[in-house]
Structure formats: structure tokens, C-alpha cells
PDB file of C-alpha atoms in Angstrom:
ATOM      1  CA  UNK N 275     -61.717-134.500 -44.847  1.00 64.00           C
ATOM      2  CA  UNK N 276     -62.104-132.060 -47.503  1.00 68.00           C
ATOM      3  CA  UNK N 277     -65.067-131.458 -49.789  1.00 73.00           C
ATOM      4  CA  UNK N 278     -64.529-130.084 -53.087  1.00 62.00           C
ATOM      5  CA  UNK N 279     -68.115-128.843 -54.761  1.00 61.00           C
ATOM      6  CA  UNK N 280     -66.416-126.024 -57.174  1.00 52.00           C
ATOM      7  CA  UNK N 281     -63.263-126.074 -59.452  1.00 58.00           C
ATOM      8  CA  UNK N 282     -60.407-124.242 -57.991  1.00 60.00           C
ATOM      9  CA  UNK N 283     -58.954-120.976 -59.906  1.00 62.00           C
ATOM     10  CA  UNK N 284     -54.833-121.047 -59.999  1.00 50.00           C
ATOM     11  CA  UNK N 285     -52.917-117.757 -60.711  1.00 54.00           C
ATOM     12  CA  UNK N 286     -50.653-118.482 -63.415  1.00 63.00           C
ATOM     13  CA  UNK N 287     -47.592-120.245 -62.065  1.00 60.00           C
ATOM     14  CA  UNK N 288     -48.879-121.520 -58.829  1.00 49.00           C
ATOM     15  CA  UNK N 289     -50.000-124.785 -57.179  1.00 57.00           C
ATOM     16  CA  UNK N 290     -52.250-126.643 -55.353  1.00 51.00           C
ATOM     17  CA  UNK N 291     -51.223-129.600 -52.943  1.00 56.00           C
ATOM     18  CA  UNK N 292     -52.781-130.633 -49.675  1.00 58.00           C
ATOM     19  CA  UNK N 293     -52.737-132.938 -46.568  1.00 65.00           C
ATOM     20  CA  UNK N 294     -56.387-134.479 -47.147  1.00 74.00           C
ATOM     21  CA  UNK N 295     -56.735-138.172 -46.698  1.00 92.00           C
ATOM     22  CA  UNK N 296     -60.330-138.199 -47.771  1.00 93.00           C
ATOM     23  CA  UNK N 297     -61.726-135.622 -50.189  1.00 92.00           C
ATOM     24  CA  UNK N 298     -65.243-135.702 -51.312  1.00 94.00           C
ATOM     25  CA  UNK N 299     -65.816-134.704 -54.727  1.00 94.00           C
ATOM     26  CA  UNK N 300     -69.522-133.739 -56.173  1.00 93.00           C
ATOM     27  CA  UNK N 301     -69.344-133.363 -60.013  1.00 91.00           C
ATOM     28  CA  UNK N 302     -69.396-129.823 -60.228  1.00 91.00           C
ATOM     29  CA  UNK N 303     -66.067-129.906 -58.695  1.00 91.00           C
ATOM     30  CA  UNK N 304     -62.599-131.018 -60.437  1.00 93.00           C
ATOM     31  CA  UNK N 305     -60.633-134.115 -60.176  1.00 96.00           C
ATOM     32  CA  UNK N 306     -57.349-132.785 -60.726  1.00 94.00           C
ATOM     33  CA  UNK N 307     -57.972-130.565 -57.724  1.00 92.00           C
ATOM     34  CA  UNK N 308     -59.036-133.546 -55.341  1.00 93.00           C
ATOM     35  CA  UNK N 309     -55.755-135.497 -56.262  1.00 95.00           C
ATOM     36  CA  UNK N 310     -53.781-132.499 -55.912  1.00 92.00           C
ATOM     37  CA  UNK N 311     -55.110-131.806 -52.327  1.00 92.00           C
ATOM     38  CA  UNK N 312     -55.133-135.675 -51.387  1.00 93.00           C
ATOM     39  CA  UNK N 313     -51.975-136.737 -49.246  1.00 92.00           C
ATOM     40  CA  UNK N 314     -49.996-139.481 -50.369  1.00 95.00           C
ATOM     41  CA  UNK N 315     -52.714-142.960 -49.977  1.00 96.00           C
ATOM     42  CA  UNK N 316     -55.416-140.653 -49.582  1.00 95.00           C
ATOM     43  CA  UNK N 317     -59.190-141.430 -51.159  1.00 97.00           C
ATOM     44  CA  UNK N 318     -60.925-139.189 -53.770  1.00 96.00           C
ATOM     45  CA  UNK N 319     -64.928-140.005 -52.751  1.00 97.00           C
ATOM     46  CA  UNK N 320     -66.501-139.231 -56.285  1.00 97.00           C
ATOM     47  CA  UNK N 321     -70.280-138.183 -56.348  1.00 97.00           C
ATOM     48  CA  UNK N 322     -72.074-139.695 -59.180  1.00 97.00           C
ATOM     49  CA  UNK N 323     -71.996-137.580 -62.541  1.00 97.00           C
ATOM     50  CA  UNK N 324     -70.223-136.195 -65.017  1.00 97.00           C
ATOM     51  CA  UNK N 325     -66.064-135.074 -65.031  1.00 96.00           C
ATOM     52  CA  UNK N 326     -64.513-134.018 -68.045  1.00 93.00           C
ATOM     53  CA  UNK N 327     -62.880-130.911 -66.427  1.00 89.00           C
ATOM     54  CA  UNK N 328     -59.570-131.956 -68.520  1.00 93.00           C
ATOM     55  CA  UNK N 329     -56.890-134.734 -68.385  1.00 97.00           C
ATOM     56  CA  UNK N 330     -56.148-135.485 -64.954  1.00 98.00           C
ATOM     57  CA  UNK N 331     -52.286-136.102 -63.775  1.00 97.00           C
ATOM     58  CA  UNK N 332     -51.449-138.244 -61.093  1.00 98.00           C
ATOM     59  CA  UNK N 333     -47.786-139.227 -59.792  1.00 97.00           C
ATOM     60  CA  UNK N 334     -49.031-140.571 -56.096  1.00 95.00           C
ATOM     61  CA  UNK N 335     -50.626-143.074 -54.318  1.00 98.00           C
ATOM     62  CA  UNK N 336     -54.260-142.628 -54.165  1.00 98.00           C
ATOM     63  CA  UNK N 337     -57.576-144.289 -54.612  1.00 98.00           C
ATOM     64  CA  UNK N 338     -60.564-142.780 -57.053  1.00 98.00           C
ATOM     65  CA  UNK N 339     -63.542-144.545 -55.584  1.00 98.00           C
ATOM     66  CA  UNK N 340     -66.876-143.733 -57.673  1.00 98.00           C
ATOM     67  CA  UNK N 341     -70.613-144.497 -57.302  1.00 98.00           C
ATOM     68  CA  UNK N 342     -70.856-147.409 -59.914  1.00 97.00           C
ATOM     69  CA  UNK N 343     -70.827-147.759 -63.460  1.00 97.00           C
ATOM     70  CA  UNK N 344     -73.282-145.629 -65.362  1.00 96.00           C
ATOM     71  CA  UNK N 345     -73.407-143.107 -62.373  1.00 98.00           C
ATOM     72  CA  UNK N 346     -69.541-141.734 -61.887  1.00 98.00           C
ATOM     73  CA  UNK N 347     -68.188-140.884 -65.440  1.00 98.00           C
ATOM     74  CA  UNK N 348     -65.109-139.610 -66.508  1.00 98.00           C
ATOM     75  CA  UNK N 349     -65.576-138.003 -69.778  1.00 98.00           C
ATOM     76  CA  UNK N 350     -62.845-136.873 -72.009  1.00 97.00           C
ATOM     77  CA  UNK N 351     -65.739-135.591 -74.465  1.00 97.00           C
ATOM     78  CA  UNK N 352     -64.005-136.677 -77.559  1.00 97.00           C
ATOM     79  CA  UNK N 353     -61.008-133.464 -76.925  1.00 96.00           C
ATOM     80  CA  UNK N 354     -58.429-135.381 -74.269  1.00 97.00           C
ATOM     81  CA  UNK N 355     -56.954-138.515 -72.453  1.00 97.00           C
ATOM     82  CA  UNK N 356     -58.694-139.016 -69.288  1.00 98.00           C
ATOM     83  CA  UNK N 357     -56.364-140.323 -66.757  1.00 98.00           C
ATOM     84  CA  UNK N 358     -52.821-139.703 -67.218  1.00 98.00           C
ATOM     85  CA  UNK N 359     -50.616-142.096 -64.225  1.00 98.00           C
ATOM     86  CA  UNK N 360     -46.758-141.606 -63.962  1.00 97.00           C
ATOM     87  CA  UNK N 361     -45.825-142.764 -60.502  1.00 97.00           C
ATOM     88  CA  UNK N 362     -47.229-144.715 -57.635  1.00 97.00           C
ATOM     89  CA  UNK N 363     -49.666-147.496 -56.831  1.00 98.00           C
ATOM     90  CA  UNK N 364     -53.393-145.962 -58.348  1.00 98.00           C
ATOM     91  CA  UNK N 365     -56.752-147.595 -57.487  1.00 98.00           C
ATOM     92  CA  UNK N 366     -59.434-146.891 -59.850  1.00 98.00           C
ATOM     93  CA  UNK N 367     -62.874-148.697 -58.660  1.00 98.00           C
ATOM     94  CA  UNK N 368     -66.542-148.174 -59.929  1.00 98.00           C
ATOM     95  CA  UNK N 369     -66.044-145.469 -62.241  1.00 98.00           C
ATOM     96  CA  UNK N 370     -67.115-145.432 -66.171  1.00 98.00           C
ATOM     97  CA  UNK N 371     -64.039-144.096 -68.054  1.00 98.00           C
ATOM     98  CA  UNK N 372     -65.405-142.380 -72.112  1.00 98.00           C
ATOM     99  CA  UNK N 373     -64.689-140.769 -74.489  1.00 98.00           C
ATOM    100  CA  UNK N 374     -60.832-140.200 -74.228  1.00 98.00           C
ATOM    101  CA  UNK N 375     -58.951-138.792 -77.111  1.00 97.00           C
ATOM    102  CA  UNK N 376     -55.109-138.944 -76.965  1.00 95.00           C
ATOM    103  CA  UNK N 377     -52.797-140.091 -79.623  1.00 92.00           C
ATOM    104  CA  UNK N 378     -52.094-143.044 -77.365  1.00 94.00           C
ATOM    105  CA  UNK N 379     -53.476-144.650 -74.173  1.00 96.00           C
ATOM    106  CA  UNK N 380     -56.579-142.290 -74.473  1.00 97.00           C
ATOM    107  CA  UNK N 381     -58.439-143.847 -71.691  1.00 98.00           C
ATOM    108  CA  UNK N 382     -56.059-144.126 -69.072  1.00 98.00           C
ATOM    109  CA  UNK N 383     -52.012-144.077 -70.218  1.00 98.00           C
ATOM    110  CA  UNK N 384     -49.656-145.723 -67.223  1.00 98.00           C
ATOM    111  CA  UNK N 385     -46.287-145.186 -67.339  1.00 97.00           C
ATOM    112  CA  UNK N 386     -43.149-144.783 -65.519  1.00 96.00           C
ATOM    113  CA  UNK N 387     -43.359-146.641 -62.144  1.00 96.00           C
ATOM    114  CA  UNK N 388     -46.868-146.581 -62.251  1.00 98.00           C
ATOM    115  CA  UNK N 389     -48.901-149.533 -60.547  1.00 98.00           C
ATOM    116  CA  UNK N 390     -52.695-149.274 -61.527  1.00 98.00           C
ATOM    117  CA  UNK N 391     -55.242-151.410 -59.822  1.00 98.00           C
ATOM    118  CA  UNK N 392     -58.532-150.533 -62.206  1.00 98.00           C
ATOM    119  CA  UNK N 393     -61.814-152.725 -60.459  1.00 98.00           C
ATOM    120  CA  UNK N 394     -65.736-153.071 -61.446  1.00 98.00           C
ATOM    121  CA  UNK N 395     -65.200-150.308 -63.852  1.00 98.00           C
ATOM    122  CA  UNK N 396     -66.261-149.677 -67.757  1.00 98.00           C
ATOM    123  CA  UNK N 397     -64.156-148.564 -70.339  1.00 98.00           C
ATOM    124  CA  UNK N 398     -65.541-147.125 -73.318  1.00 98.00           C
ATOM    125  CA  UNK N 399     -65.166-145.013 -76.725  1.00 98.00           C
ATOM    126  CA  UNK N 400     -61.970-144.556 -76.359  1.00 98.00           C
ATOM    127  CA  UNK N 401     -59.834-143.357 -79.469  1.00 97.00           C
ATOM    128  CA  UNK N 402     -55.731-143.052 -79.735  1.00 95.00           C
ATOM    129  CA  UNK N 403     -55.853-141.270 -82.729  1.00 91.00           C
ATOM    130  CA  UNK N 404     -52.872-139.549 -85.794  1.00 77.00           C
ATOM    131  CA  UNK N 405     -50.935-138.034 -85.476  1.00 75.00           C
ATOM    132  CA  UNK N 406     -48.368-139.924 -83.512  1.00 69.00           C
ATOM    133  CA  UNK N 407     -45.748-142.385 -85.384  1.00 74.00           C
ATOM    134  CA  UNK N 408     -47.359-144.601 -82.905  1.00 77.00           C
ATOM    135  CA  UNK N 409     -51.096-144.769 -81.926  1.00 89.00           C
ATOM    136  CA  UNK N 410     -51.690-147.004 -78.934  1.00 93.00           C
ATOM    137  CA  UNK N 411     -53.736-148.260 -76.559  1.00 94.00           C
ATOM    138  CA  UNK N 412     -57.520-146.751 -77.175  1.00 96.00           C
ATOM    139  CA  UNK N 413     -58.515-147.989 -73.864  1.00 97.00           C
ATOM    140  CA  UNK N 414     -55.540-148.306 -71.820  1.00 98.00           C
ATOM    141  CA  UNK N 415     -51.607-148.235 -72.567  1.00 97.00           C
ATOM    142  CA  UNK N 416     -49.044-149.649 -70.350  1.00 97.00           C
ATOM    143  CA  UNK N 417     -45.422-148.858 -70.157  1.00 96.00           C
ATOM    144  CA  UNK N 418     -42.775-148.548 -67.891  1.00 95.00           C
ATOM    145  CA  UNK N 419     -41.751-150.547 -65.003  1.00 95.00           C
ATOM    146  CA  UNK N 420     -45.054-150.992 -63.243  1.00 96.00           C
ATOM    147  CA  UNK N 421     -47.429-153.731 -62.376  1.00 97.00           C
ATOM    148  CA  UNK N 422     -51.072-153.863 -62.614  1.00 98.00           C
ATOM    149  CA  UNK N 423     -54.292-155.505 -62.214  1.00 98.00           C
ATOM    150  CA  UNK N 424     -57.788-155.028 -64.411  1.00 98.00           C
ATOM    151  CA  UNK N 425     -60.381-156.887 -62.687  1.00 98.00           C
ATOM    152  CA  UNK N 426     -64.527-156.705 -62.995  1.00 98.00           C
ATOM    153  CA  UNK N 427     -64.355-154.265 -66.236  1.00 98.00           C
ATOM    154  CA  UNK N 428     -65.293-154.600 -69.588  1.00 98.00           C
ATOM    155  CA  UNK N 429     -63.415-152.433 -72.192  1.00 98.00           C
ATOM    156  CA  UNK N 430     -65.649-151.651 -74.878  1.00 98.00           C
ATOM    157  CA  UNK N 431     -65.518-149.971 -78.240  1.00 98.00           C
ATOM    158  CA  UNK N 432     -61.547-148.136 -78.083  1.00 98.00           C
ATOM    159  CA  UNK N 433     -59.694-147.970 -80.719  1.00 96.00           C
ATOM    160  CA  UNK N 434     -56.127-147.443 -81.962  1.00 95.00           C
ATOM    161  CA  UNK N 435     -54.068-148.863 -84.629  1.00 93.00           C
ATOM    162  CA  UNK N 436     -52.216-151.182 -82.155  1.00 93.00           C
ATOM    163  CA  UNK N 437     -54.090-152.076 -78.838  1.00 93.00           C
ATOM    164  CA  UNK N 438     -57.434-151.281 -79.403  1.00 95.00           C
ATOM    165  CA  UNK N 439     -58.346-152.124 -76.004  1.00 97.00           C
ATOM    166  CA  UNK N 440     -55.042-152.449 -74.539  1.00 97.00           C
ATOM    167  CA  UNK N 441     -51.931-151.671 -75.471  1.00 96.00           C
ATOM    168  CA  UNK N 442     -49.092-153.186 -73.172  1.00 95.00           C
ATOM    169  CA  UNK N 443     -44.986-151.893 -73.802  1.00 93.00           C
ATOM    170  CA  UNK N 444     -41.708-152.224 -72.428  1.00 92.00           C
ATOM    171  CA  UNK N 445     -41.332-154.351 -69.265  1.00 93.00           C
ATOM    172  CA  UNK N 446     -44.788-153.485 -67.185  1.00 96.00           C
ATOM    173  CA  UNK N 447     -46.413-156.574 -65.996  1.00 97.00           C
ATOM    174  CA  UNK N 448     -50.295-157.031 -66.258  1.00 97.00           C
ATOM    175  CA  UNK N 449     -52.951-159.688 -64.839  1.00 98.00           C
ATOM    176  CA  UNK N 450     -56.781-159.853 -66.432  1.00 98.00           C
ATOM    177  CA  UNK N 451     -59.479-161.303 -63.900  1.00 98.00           C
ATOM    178  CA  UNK N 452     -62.693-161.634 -65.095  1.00 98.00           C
ATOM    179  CA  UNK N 453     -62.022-158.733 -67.876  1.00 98.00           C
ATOM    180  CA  UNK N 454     -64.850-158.369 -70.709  1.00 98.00           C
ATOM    181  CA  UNK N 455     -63.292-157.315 -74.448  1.00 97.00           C
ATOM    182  CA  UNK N 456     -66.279-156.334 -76.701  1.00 97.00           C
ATOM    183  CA  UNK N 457     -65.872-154.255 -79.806  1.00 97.00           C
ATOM    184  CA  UNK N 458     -62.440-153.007 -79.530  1.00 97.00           C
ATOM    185  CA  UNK N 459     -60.618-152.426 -82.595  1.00 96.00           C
ATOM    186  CA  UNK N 460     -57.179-151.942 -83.995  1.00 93.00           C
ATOM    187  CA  UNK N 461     -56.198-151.274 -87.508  1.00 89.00           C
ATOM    188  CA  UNK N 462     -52.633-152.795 -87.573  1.00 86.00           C
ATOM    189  CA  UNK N 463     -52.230-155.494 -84.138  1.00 74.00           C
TER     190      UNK N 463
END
């Protein structure tokens, strides 16, 4: 068990990576530092709060497990994409996921071999913006090879000029259970 309550400092050039298969995280800490010191499957405990330390990368197995809607938020403050999944099978339950700005999947983009399980969660204000040939996915884009599941969650109020919600590409498979689509908009499809 590890329990991050600060943002860790990097020297130029190095990195972090650890052996934790619980981390706790309290919001003055930083969620790229709990995945990076989460083993492989491990669980990143967020506190309720605010996060919008940056995008945050992930290329593992692991589980973000916040306090509810409303009370864990992960806030791209209208300057970056949120989550940013390349590899591995990601859980994402009980968060509230604003504010992303990316000029596609702003929200959350999955790619790659990505498998994302996102559960009782709120997606909102999301904006894939110019200046892209291709703006995508406000809420969530999916690419790649992947599968994943959206259940409990209501996207609300992303847009993008295809996908204003969700944007799904090349040959990833998705399933919607009990998924609430309010307000989304896209300018072209």
C-alpha cells in the first residue's frame, strides 16, 4: 500500500514506476504518479476532489476507483485531455470526468489494445476541438483493437465535429448498458 498526498518532482529524464497494488490518492496528490507506482492490476483509491494535475497516460492494467460522482473529479480545466489509455484492460468506476480539451477524444481517448471498462461515472464538458483534420470524440474516442464496456454513466454536454459524445474508429468493439446521452453535440456526424 502506498499513499500518495503530494505530487512527485522528476529530474529531467527520469522515471517513476513501482510495485504498489493499492495506492491511495488524496487530491492534493497526482494521478499520473499513482498509476506510475501501481503494479500491473493494481488499484488507484481516489479521495474525493479535484485532479487536473495534467493528462494522465496509462499503458497497464489498473483500476481508478473514486468516491462517487460529484465528489472525485477529473478536471482537464478547459487546457488538456484527461485520460489518455494505450494498452491494457482499464477500469474507471465512480469518478466525474470535465472539462477535457484535446483535438480528439478529450475526455478519455482509447487506443491501441486498450480495453476500458468505464462504470457509474459522469462525463461532461468535454470539447475535441481545431485544429486537427479530424476532431473526434468530445467525450470519449475509441480506436484500435480493444473492447469495452460503458455502463451506469451519462455523457453530457461534449462536443466535437464527429462524435460528440462518442466517437468509435477502426475495429474496437463497444457495448452501452444503461448509458444516458444528454446534450452532446457534433457539428458534422
Amino acid at each position: 500500500l502506498i499513499s500518495l498526498d503530494e505530487t512527485i518532482a522528476l529530474r529531467p529524464g527520469s522515471q517513476l514506476s513501482g510495485t504498489a497494488t493499492t495506492v491511495q490518492l488524496s487530491s492534493t496528490g497526482n494521478l499520473q504518479n499513482a498509476v506510475d507506482v501501481a503494479t500491473t492490476g493494481g488499484t488507484i483509491q481516489m479521495s474525493s476532489g479535484i485532479f487536473q494535475d495534467g493528462e494522465t497516460f496509462i499503458s497497464r492494467d489498473v483500476t481508478l476507483q473514486g468516491q462517487g460522482v460529484g465528489n472525485t473529479l477529473l478536471n482537464g480545466a478547459n487546457s488538456h485531455r484527461v485520460l489518455n489509455i494505450t494498452d491494457g484492460d482499464v477500469t474507471v468506476n465512480d469518478v466525474t470526468i470535465q472539462q477535457g480539451l484535446a483535438t480528439e477524444g478529450a475526455g478519455i481517448k482509447v487506443g491501441g489494445t486498450a480495453n476500458l471498462v468505464l462504470s457509474n461515472s459522469l462525463l461532461q464538458n468535454n470539447n475535441a476541438v481545431v485544429p486537427s483534420p479530424l476532431i473526434r470524440g468530445g467525450g470519449i474516442l475509441f480506436e484500435g483493437t480493444g473492447t469495452s464496456l460503458i455502463q451506469q454513466t451519462h455523457l453530457e454536454n461534449n462536443s466535437s465535429e464527429f462524435g460528440g459524445a462518442i466517437a468509435l474508429y477502426d475495429d474496437h468493439m463497444l457495448t452501452l448498458d444503461n448509458v444516458q446521452l444528454v446534450s452532446n453535440q457534433a457539428t458534422a456526424n
